[in-house]
Short mmCIF file of C-alpha atoms (C1' of nucleotides) in Angstrom, two decimals:
data_model
loop_
_atom_site.label_atom_id
_atom_site.label_comp_id
_atom_site.label_asym_id
_atom_site.label_seq_id
_atom_site.Cartn_x
_atom_site.Cartn_y
_atom_site.Cartn_z
CA MET I 1 101.53 67.79 131.87
CA GLU I 2 99.95 66.61 128.65
CA ASP I 3 103.36 65.86 126.59
CA THR I 4 105.82 65.61 129.24
CA ALA I 5 109.06 65.82 126.76
CA ALA I 6 110.17 62.30 126.46
CA PRO I 7 113.27 61.79 128.87
CA VAL I 8 115.59 60.64 125.84
CA SER I 9 116.16 64.20 124.82
CA ALA I 10 118.08 64.14 128.21
CA GLN I 11 120.19 61.36 127.00
CA GLU I 12 121.38 63.00 123.91
CA GLN I 13 123.79 65.37 125.72
CA VAL I 14 124.12 62.80 128.92
CA ALA I 15 124.89 58.96 128.24
CA SER I 16 124.02 56.38 126.03
CA PRO I 17 120.86 56.48 124.35
CA ARG I 18 117.61 54.90 125.88
CA ARG I 19 114.05 53.96 124.24
CA ALA I 20 111.61 56.87 124.24
CA PRO I 21 108.33 55.31 125.92
CA SER I 22 106.01 55.12 123.08
CA GLN I 23 103.04 53.22 124.31
CA GLN I 24 100.40 54.77 127.10
CA ARG I 25 101.44 52.36 129.53
CA SER I 26 105.10 53.38 129.48
CA ARG I 27 104.37 56.92 129.44
CA GLU I 28 102.57 56.63 132.82
CA ARG I 29 105.35 54.28 134.10
CA VAL I 30 107.77 57.03 133.34
CA GLU I 31 105.71 59.69 135.29
CA ARG I 32 105.96 57.52 138.09
CA MET I 33 109.39 57.06 138.19
CA LEU I 34 109.93 60.61 138.02
CA ALA I 35 107.33 61.07 140.74
CA ALA I 36 108.91 58.88 142.76
CA ALA I 37 112.52 60.19 142.18
CA SER I 38 111.07 63.94 142.72
CA ALA I 39 109.65 62.71 146.17
CA LEU I 40 112.83 61.09 147.06
CA ILE I 41 115.05 63.76 146.08
CA ALA I 42 112.95 66.39 148.32
CA GLU I 43 113.11 64.09 151.20
CA GLN I 44 116.94 63.31 151.15
CA GLY I 45 118.53 65.00 148.39
CA SER I 46 119.58 63.88 145.21
CA ASP I 47 122.55 62.29 146.16
CA ALA I 48 121.10 60.28 148.67
CA MET I 49 118.50 58.87 146.18
CA ARG I 50 119.19 55.30 145.86
CA MET I 51 118.20 53.75 142.14
CA GLY I 52 116.45 50.78 143.91
CA GLU I 53 114.25 52.92 146.10
CA VAL I 54 112.88 54.87 142.93
CA ALA I 55 112.12 51.88 141.22
CA GLU I 56 110.46 50.25 144.34
CA ARG I 57 108.44 53.50 145.08
CA ALA I 58 107.20 53.93 141.60
CA GLY I 59 106.23 50.32 141.56
CA VAL I 60 108.37 49.22 138.74
CA SER I 61 111.43 46.89 138.68
CA ILE I 62 115.04 48.40 138.60
CA GLY I 63 115.56 46.98 134.72
CA SER I 64 112.55 49.39 133.56
CA LEU I 65 114.17 52.40 135.37
CA TYR I 66 117.15 52.04 133.03
CA GLN I 67 114.87 51.09 130.13
CA PHE I 68 114.00 54.94 129.91
CA PHE I 69 117.23 56.37 131.85
CA PRO I 70 120.78 55.50 130.70
CA ASP I 71 121.65 56.42 134.21
CA LYS I 72 120.69 58.24 137.87
CA ARG I 73 122.24 61.41 136.60
CA ALA I 74 119.61 61.60 133.75
CA ILE I 75 116.55 61.11 136.25
CA VAL I 76 117.96 64.49 137.71
CA TRP I 77 118.59 65.92 134.24
CA ALA I 78 114.79 65.36 133.29
CA LEU I 79 113.21 66.99 136.22
CA ALA I 80 115.97 69.88 135.82
CA GLU I 81 114.54 70.15 132.17
CA ARG I 82 110.97 70.51 133.67
CA TYR I 83 111.89 73.10 135.75
CA THR I 84 113.42 75.20 133.46
CA ALA I 85 110.88 75.00 130.61
CA GLU I 86 108.39 76.08 133.62
CA SER I 87 110.25 78.95 134.67
CA GLN I 88 111.24 80.14 131.12
CA ALA I 89 107.90 80.73 130.35
CA CYS I 90 107.46 82.77 133.59
CA ILE I 91 110.34 84.88 132.97
CA SER I 92 109.46 85.66 129.34
CA ALA I 93 105.97 86.97 130.37
CA ALA I 94 107.31 89.33 133.08
CA LEU I 95 109.75 90.80 130.97
CA ALA I 96 107.95 90.80 127.74
CA GLY I 97 106.09 94.15 127.89
CA VAL I 98 108.70 96.12 129.66
CA SER I 99 109.72 99.51 128.02
CA ASP I 100 110.74 101.85 130.77
CA ALA I 101 113.16 102.16 133.86
CA GLU I 102 110.32 101.72 136.21
CA GLY I 103 108.78 99.00 134.38
CA LEU I 104 112.03 97.39 134.65
CA GLN I 105 112.49 98.11 138.42
CA SER I 106 109.02 96.74 139.18
CA ALA I 107 109.16 93.60 136.91
CA PHE I 108 112.51 92.86 138.01
CA SER I 109 111.80 93.18 141.74
CA GLU I 110 108.99 91.06 141.15
CA LEU I 111 110.85 88.33 139.37
CA VAL I 112 113.42 88.05 142.26
CA ASP I 113 110.68 87.43 144.68
CA ILE I 114 109.10 84.87 142.90
CA TYR I 115 111.87 82.95 142.34
CA TYR I 116 113.18 83.13 146.11
CA ARG I 117 109.82 82.18 147.04
CA LEU I 118 110.19 79.22 144.71
CA PHE I 119 113.83 78.33 145.92
CA LEU I 120 112.35 78.53 149.37
CA ALA I 121 109.17 76.27 148.97
CA GLU I 122 110.80 73.74 146.25
CA PRO I 123 113.20 71.53 147.89
CA VAL I 124 113.60 69.43 144.75
CA MET I 125 114.45 72.55 142.62
CA ARG I 126 116.71 73.69 145.41
CA ASP I 127 118.60 70.38 145.27
CA ILE I 128 119.03 70.09 141.69
CA TRP I 129 120.32 73.54 141.42
CA SER I 130 122.91 73.00 144.20
CA GLY I 131 124.33 70.17 142.53
CA THR I 132 124.50 72.22 139.19
CA GLN I 133 128.49 72.78 139.91
CA ALA I 134 129.24 69.17 140.10
CA ASP I 135 127.36 67.35 137.69
CA LYS I 136 128.77 68.59 134.19
CA ALA I 137 125.45 67.86 131.86
CA LEU I 138 123.55 69.89 134.73
CA ARG I 139 125.67 72.59 134.72
CA GLN I 140 125.32 72.82 130.93
CA LEU I 141 121.68 73.06 131.36
CA GLU I 142 121.63 75.83 134.03
CA LEU I 143 124.07 77.88 131.89
CA ALA I 144 121.77 77.36 128.56
CA ASP I 145 118.84 78.10 130.79
CA SER I 146 120.58 81.26 132.34
CA ARG I 147 121.58 82.32 128.86
CA ALA I 148 117.92 82.36 127.65
CA ASN I 149 116.56 83.97 130.56
CA ALA I 150 119.24 86.48 130.42
CA GLU I 151 118.31 87.46 126.61
CA PHE I 152 114.84 88.36 127.83
CA LEU I 153 116.79 90.84 129.75
CA THR I 154 118.92 91.84 127.27
CA ALA I 155 116.02 92.53 125.21
CA VAL I 156 114.49 95.12 127.57
CA LEU I 157 118.08 96.71 128.19
CA LYS I 158 118.61 97.30 124.16
CA ARG I 159 115.37 99.10 124.52
CA LEU I 160 116.07 101.24 127.36
CA ARG I 161 119.65 102.13 126.62
CA PRO I 162 120.07 101.94 122.78
CA ALA I 163 123.20 103.84 122.71
CA VAL I 164 125.21 101.19 124.73
CA ASP I 165 127.09 98.35 122.88
CA PRO I 166 125.04 95.39 122.59
CA ALA I 167 127.75 93.02 123.45
CA THR I 168 128.15 95.19 126.69
CA LEU I 169 124.45 94.80 127.58
CA GLU I 170 124.76 90.87 126.90
CA THR I 171 127.54 90.55 129.14
CA THR I 172 125.82 92.91 131.82
CA ALA I 173 122.46 90.86 131.72
CA PHE I 174 124.27 87.04 131.74
CA LEU I 175 126.20 88.14 134.77
CA VAL I 176 123.36 89.97 136.56
CA TRP I 177 121.24 86.70 135.98
CA GLN I 178 123.56 84.37 137.45
CA MET I 179 124.60 86.66 140.04
CA GLY I 180 120.99 86.08 140.81
CA GLU I 181 120.97 82.49 140.77
CA ALA I 182 123.97 82.63 143.12
CA ALA I 183 122.29 84.83 145.62
CA MET I 184 119.26 82.69 145.83
CA ARG I 185 121.69 79.62 146.42
CA LEU I 186 123.15 81.49 149.13
CA ALA I 187 119.80 82.98 150.67
CA ILE I 188 118.63 79.47 151.10
CA SER I 189 121.75 78.22 152.99
CA VAL I 190 121.77 80.74 155.68
CA GLU I 191 119.18 81.63 158.39
CA ARG I 192 116.08 83.06 156.87
CA GLN I 193 116.33 86.42 158.23
CA GLU I 194 120.01 86.93 156.65
CA GLY I 195 118.86 85.13 153.59
CA ASP I 196 115.87 88.05 153.03
CA ARG I 197 118.58 90.62 153.47
CA LEU I 198 120.96 89.28 151.31
CA VAL I 199 118.40 88.91 148.46
CA ALA I 200 117.22 92.57 149.01
CA ALA I 201 120.71 93.55 148.83
CA TYR I 202 121.10 91.54 145.31
CA LYS I 203 117.79 93.35 144.13
CA ARG I 204 119.41 96.66 144.94
CA MET I 205 122.70 95.80 143.42
CA ALA I 206 121.42 94.37 140.39
CA LEU I 207 118.99 97.31 139.43
CA ARG I 208 121.83 99.58 140.22
CA GLU I 209 123.74 97.88 137.48
CA LEU I 210 120.76 97.57 135.27
CA LEU I 211 119.72 101.11 135.33
CA ALA I 212 123.17 102.73 135.44
CA GLU I 213 124.56 105.09 132.88
CA MET X 1 154.18 74.47 155.37
CA GLU X 2 155.59 74.28 158.52
CA ASP X 3 152.85 72.73 161.13
CA THR X 4 150.02 71.84 158.46
CA ALA X 5 147.47 71.60 160.83
CA ALA X 6 146.51 68.18 161.30
CA PRO X 7 143.79 66.71 159.08
CA VAL X 8 141.94 65.52 162.45
CA SER X 9 140.54 69.29 162.74
CA ALA X 10 138.60 68.55 159.45
CA GLN X 11 137.02 65.36 161.30
CA GLU X 12 135.97 67.50 164.16
CA GLN X 13 133.18 68.83 161.58
CA VAL X 14 133.01 66.16 159.28
CA ALA X 15 133.11 62.44 160.37
CA SER X 16 133.79 59.97 163.13
CA PRO X 17 137.46 61.19 164.60
CA ARG X 18 140.82 59.78 163.72
CA ARG X 19 144.26 59.73 165.22
CA ALA X 20 146.28 62.85 164.41
CA PRO X 21 150.03 61.73 163.19
CA SER X 22 152.13 62.14 166.04
CA GLN X 23 155.39 61.03 164.66
CA GLN X 24 157.51 62.21 162.43
CA ARG X 25 156.95 59.17 159.93
CA SER X 26 153.31 59.46 160.12
CA ARG X 27 153.60 63.23 159.29
CA GLU X 28 155.40 62.68 156.10
CA ARG X 29 153.33 60.09 155.27
CA VAL X 30 149.96 62.06 155.80
CA GLU X 31 152.05 64.73 153.60
CA ARG X 32 152.34 62.33 150.96
CA MET X 33 148.65 61.11 150.94
CA LEU X 34 147.60 65.01 150.55
CA ALA X 35 150.08 65.36 147.65
CA ALA X 36 148.92 62.38 146.16
CA ALA X 37 145.16 63.37 146.13
CA SER X 38 146.15 66.95 145.24
CA ALA X 39 147.67 65.66 141.93
CA LEU X 40 144.80 63.00 141.39
CA ILE X 41 142.13 65.93 141.53
CA ALA X 42 144.28 68.00 139.48
CA GLU X 43 144.30 65.06 136.52
CA GLN X 44 140.66 63.80 137.17
CA GLY X 45 138.61 65.89 139.52
CA SER X 46 137.89 64.99 143.01
CA ASP X 47 135.11 62.73 142.04
CA ALA X 48 136.98 60.34 140.15
CA MET X 49 139.68 60.25 142.58
CA ARG X 50 139.69 56.65 143.75
CA MET X 51 141.00 56.27 147.52
CA GLY X 52 143.10 53.15 146.41
CA GLU X 53 144.97 55.21 143.85
CA VAL X 54 145.52 57.65 146.31
CA ALA X 55 146.90 55.33 148.55
CA GLU X 56 149.01 53.64 145.78
CA ARG X 57 150.54 56.83 144.35
CA ALA X 58 151.26 58.09 148.26
CA GLY X 59 153.05 54.50 148.79
CA VAL X 60 151.05 53.71 151.65
CA SER X 61 148.15 50.97 152.25
CA ILE X 62 144.57 51.76 151.96
CA GLY X 63 144.51 51.30 155.66
CA SER X 64 147.11 53.96 156.55
CA LEU X 65 144.88 56.24 154.35
CA TYR X 66 141.82 55.49 156.69
CA GLN X 67 143.89 55.80 160.09
CA PHE X 68 144.23 59.57 159.21
CA PHE X 69 141.28 60.54 157.05
CA PRO X 70 137.86 59.42 158.36
CA ASP X 71 136.46 59.19 154.72
CA LYS X 72 137.14 60.50 151.14
CA ARG X 73 135.59 63.89 152.03
CA ALA X 74 137.87 64.37 154.54
CA ILE X 75 140.89 64.45 152.31
CA VAL X 76 139.51 66.83 150.03
CA TRP X 77 138.20 68.92 153.03
CA ALA X 78 141.83 69.12 154.36
CA LEU X 79 143.23 70.42 151.07
CA ALA X 80 140.31 73.13 151.12
CA GLU X 81 141.21 73.97 154.38
CA ARG X 82 144.97 74.82 153.51
CA TYR X 83 143.78 76.91 150.63
CA THR X 84 141.48 78.97 152.72
CA ALA X 85 144.09 79.70 155.04
CA GLU X 86 146.84 80.66 152.22
CA SER X 87 143.93 82.90 150.83
CA GLN X 88 142.77 84.65 153.69
CA ALA X 89 146.31 86.10 154.60
CA CYS X 90 146.96 87.22 151.20
CA ILE X 91 143.42 89.20 151.39
CA SER X 92 143.86 90.46 154.71
CA ALA X 93 146.95 92.09 153.50
CA ALA X 94 145.72 93.53 150.46
CA LEU X 95 142.73 95.33 152.07
CA ALA X 96 144.71 96.21 155.54
CA GLY X 97 145.78 99.71 154.65
CA VAL X 98 143.04 100.77 152.49
CA SER X 99 141.22 104.14 153.80
CA ASP X 100 140.06 106.16 150.81
CA ALA X 101 137.79 105.31 147.45
CA GLU X 102 140.64 104.82 145.20
CA GLY X 103 142.61 102.62 147.57
CA LEU X 104 139.75 100.59 147.68
CA GLN X 105 139.32 100.77 144.03
CA SER X 106 142.83 99.22 143.19
CA ALA X 107 142.97 97.20 145.61
CA PHE X 108 139.54 95.28 145.07
CA SER X 109 140.91 95.32 141.46
CA GLU X 110 143.84 93.87 141.76
CA LEU X 111 142.59 91.38 144.42
CA VAL X 112 139.93 90.12 141.89
CA ASP X 113 142.75 89.38 139.17
CA ILE X 114 144.67 87.81 141.52
CA TYR X 115 141.72 85.33 142.54
CA TYR X 116 141.04 85.08 138.93
CA ARG X 117 144.35 84.15 138.19
CA LEU X 118 144.33 81.77 140.67
CA PHE X 119 141.14 80.07 139.58
CA LEU X 120 142.65 79.51 135.98
CA ALA X 121 146.01 78.02 137.33
CA GLU X 122 145.13 75.85 140.10
CA PRO X 123 142.76 72.94 138.82
CA VAL X 124 142.65 71.54 142.47
CA MET X 125 141.19 74.94 144.04
CA ARG X 126 138.69 74.90 141.23
CA ASP X 127 137.60 71.48 141.32
CA ILE X 128 137.15 71.91 145.24
CA TRP X 129 135.06 74.98 145.23
CA SER X 130 133.32 73.63 142.63
CA GLY X 131 131.94 70.79 144.54
CA THR X 132 131.33 73.08 147.26
CA GLN X 133 127.81 73.27 146.75
CA ALA X 134 127.06 69.35 147.12
CA ASP X 135 129.22 68.63 149.56
CA LYS X 136 127.54 70.31 153.47
CA ALA X 137 131.21 70.30 155.16
CA LEU X 138 132.80 72.10 152.07
CA ARG X 139 129.82 74.37 151.94
CA GLN X 140 130.04 75.28 155.75
CA LEU X 141 133.98 75.98 155.34
CA GLU X 142 133.48 78.01 152.22
CA LEU X 143 130.60 80.25 154.12
CA ALA X 144 132.90 80.71 156.92
CA ASP X 145 135.50 81.31 154.72
CA SER X 146 133.79 83.88 152.70
CA ARG X 147 132.62 85.74 156.00
CA ALA X 148 136.25 85.83 156.89
CA ASN X 149 137.28 87.42 153.94
CA ALA X 150 133.90 89.97 153.65
CA GLU X 151 134.91 91.33 157.20
CA PHE X 152 137.91 92.82 155.94
CA LEU X 153 135.94 94.34 153.25
CA THR X 154 133.53 95.44 155.89
CA ALA X 155 136.53 97.01 157.83
CA VAL X 156 136.80 99.25 154.79
CA LEU X 157 133.75 100.33 154.21
CA LYS X 158 133.09 101.17 157.66
CA ARG X 159 136.02 103.52 157.29
CA LEU X 160 134.83 104.82 154.04
CA ARG X 161 131.24 105.52 154.97
CA PRO X 162 130.84 105.53 158.52
CA ALA X 163 127.65 107.27 158.34
CA VAL X 164 125.94 103.83 156.66
CA ASP X 165 124.38 101.12 159.04
CA PRO X 166 127.04 98.91 159.99
CA ALA X 167 124.67 95.67 159.62
CA THR X 168 124.03 96.95 155.80
CA LEU X 169 127.87 97.49 155.23
CA GLU X 170 128.42 93.74 156.52
CA THR X 171 125.60 92.26 154.02
CA THR X 172 126.74 94.06 151.54
CA ALA X 173 130.59 93.03 151.77
CA PHE X 174 129.24 89.48 152.17
CA LEU X 175 126.97 89.67 148.91
CA VAL X 176 129.74 91.38 146.85
CA TRP X 177 132.00 88.82 148.05
CA GLN X 178 129.94 85.64 147.48
CA MET X 179 128.87 87.19 144.13
CA GLY X 180 133.00 87.16 143.31
CA GLU X 181 133.40 83.59 143.82
CA ALA X 182 130.23 82.99 142.21
CA ALA X 183 131.69 85.10 139.10
CA MET X 184 134.65 83.17 139.20
CA ARG X 185 133.33 80.00 138.85
CA LEU X 186 131.14 81.13 136.02
CA ALA X 187 133.92 82.80 134.16
CA ILE X 188 136.21 79.32 134.24
CA SER X 189 133.32 77.55 132.89
CA VAL X 190 132.79 79.53 129.78
CA GLU X 191 135.12 80.52 126.90
CA ARG X 192 138.29 82.24 128.17
CA GLN X 193 137.36 85.62 126.38
CA GLU X 194 133.75 85.72 127.81
CA GLY X 195 135.40 84.73 131.16
CA ASP X 196 137.53 87.87 130.94
CA ARG X 197 134.49 90.01 130.01
CA LEU X 198 132.34 88.67 132.73
CA VAL X 199 134.96 89.30 135.23
CA ALA X 200 135.66 92.71 134.06
CA ALA X 201 131.96 93.19 134.54
CA TYR X 202 131.42 91.87 137.70
CA LYS X 203 134.61 94.15 139.00
CA ARG X 204 132.61 97.16 137.59
CA MET X 205 129.62 96.07 139.23
CA ALA X 206 131.10 95.30 142.57
CA LEU X 207 133.00 98.61 142.99
CA ARG X 208 129.86 100.59 142.13
CA GLU X 209 128.17 98.97 144.98
CA LEU X 210 131.09 99.27 147.29
CA LEU X 211 131.66 102.99 146.41
CA ALA X 212 127.96 103.99 146.21
CA GLU X 213 126.06 106.62 148.21
"C1'" DT P 1 165.23 45.94 177.93
"C1'" DC P 2 160.27 45.73 177.13
"C1'" DA P 3 155.45 47.01 177.41
"C1'" DA P 4 152.36 50.17 175.79
"C1'" DA P 5 150.99 53.27 172.41
"C1'" DA P 6 151.19 54.51 167.49
"C1'" DT P 7 151.50 53.06 163.12
"C1'" DA P 8 150.82 49.86 158.94
"C1'" DT P 9 148.71 46.39 156.17
"C1'" DG P 10 145.53 44.27 152.73
"C1'" DA P 11 141.89 41.04 152.56
"C1'" DA P 12 137.10 41.10 153.00
"C1'" DC P 13 132.82 43.55 153.77
"C1'" DA P 14 129.01 46.14 152.25
"C1'" DA P 15 126.62 49.60 149.40
"C1'" DT P 16 125.32 50.62 145.00
"C1'" DC P 17 125.00 51.56 140.18
"C1'" DC P 18 124.28 49.17 136.00
"C1'" DT P 19 123.68 45.29 132.36
"C1'" DC P 20 121.86 41.23 130.39
"C1'" DA P 21 119.28 37.08 129.15
"C1'" DC P 22 115.14 35.99 129.04
"C1'" DA P 23 109.65 36.72 130.32
"C1'" DT P 24 105.51 39.11 128.94
"C1'" DT P 25 102.84 42.72 126.61
"C1'" DT P 26 101.35 45.48 123.27
"C1'" DG P 27 100.56 47.02 118.32
"C1'" DC P 28 99.12 46.02 113.76
"C1'" DA P 29 99.13 43.45 109.26
"C1'" DA P 30 97.36 39.46 106.79
"C1'" DT A 1 91.07 36.37 114.55
"C1'" DT A 2 95.97 35.29 114.45
"C1'" DG A 3 100.64 35.53 114.58
"C1'" DC A 4 104.58 37.63 114.65
"C1'" DA A 5 107.88 41.92 115.53
"C1'" DA A 6 108.69 45.41 118.40
"C1'" DA A 7 107.93 47.41 122.70
"C1'" DT A 8 108.10 46.72 127.47
"C1'" DG A 9 109.06 44.26 132.08
"C1'" DT A 10 112.03 41.80 135.51
"C1'" DG A 11 115.54 41.10 139.05
"C1'" DA A 12 119.67 38.20 139.86
"C1'" DG A 13 124.45 39.02 139.37
"C1'" DG A 14 128.57 41.54 137.98
"C1'" DA A 15 131.34 45.38 138.54
"C1'" DT A 16 133.13 48.84 141.08
"C1'" DT A 17 134.43 51.41 145.41
"C1'" DG A 18 134.26 53.38 149.85
"C1'" DT A 19 135.27 51.45 154.56
"C1'" DT A 20 136.25 47.97 158.03
"C1'" DC A 21 139.16 45.12 161.18
"C1'" DA A 22 142.26 41.40 162.90
"C1'" DT A 23 146.96 41.38 162.93
"C1'" DA A 24 151.74 42.81 162.18
"C1'" DT A 25 155.32 45.90 162.82
"C1'" DT A 26 157.66 49.83 164.59
"C1'" DT A 27 158.46 53.69 167.99
"C1'" DT A 28 158.47 55.76 172.24
"C1'" DG A 29 159.56 56.45 177.04
"C1'" DA A 30 160.21 54.45 181.14
#
DNA sequence: TCAAAATATGAACAATCCTCACATTTGCAA
DNA sequence: TTGCAAATGTGAGGATTGTTCATATTTTGA
């Protein structure tokens, strides 16, 4: 909450640059804008989110919104960036100490559960990662995030299976991670019961792959 | 190619109904509309596709477009439906005769290769299935298609592993299939070389799962 | 032959993203 | 304190684009 990386970082990769809020006042307003956007996304999805509505709910003018965000997607991007930063720390912590097969098994299993609960509970996160395929900038962010997360997994695998070609382990980790995200998206788009079964099946499949050979 | 299911079938699930083309003339025009849309999607993606441009390129008025398609998404949907129908026949044929592990291995491997090549070669298909996450109707179509395809796989598994609980096999087949689609989408969004490696890794992972126990 | 149904048309409407010229507030050096 | 430059705030209006609808034309079938 303290620093809240300026939304400008998003624009560097997304659209024409905007000013970063430098004053206390504007920083608070940007927070309100993001909060309003978040609420609206939770209610109706990011596609139905209207810029005018975001401004109104944040108590600012439409012009102020565009002072800090170059376009609509940049707002979603800024929210997405926060989620990735948050979850990355959590994943790193969960996998850091793992050094044997049992450790990996329980750590990975728990990680999947946490992610699944997160997807079920956070409509905003769910919406954002769903739109990932359509929006190029979001897709890039997700890929970068996924690679970073996969690296933690790769590190564990390298310790567990030093004999295997590192490049192969990297590919495996990345694929397993991406499959996990896909499994989550699938799971939340079907009946809860079937979703649970699918996540459990993914867990088995992933662990079989991670611990194989 | 012969009947080309009237685009109306899409609307039943998507938006307000439109007239189905009943005359030869209008059927040909609808074909031109779809062809124009397909070309535009291939060039710029379905998001950048403009209704006015579709009409112009098809040589019809904008009003005629809306005579047969209730909205923009319905056009994409109609194209998607054709792809699913086509590929489903191909998949059914590939898996129909499989009755042992080796057969499954080679059939599945070939199927993945075909799909991968298709994804690489068909920008329209690629674009449509990418937007799948964002568009609810498309997502439903993809899920239904995926379930249908997974059923062919389930049938094979039931023959190969009669001792296992059928419900488990269904879940496995559905998950493996969805993971495959996710792997394809991932593969085509990274460098070709890495994409190839990822698809190969998926193939190994999927076969390990399908032939396990 | 002719009326009803089907089809064709495109100007106009409506929704919405985003810009811009101008007003206000804040930070800070003199 | 004062004054000015930089930062911030505003909202009407430009621009794009999906969609409708009143009207005109063509086809069908009796």
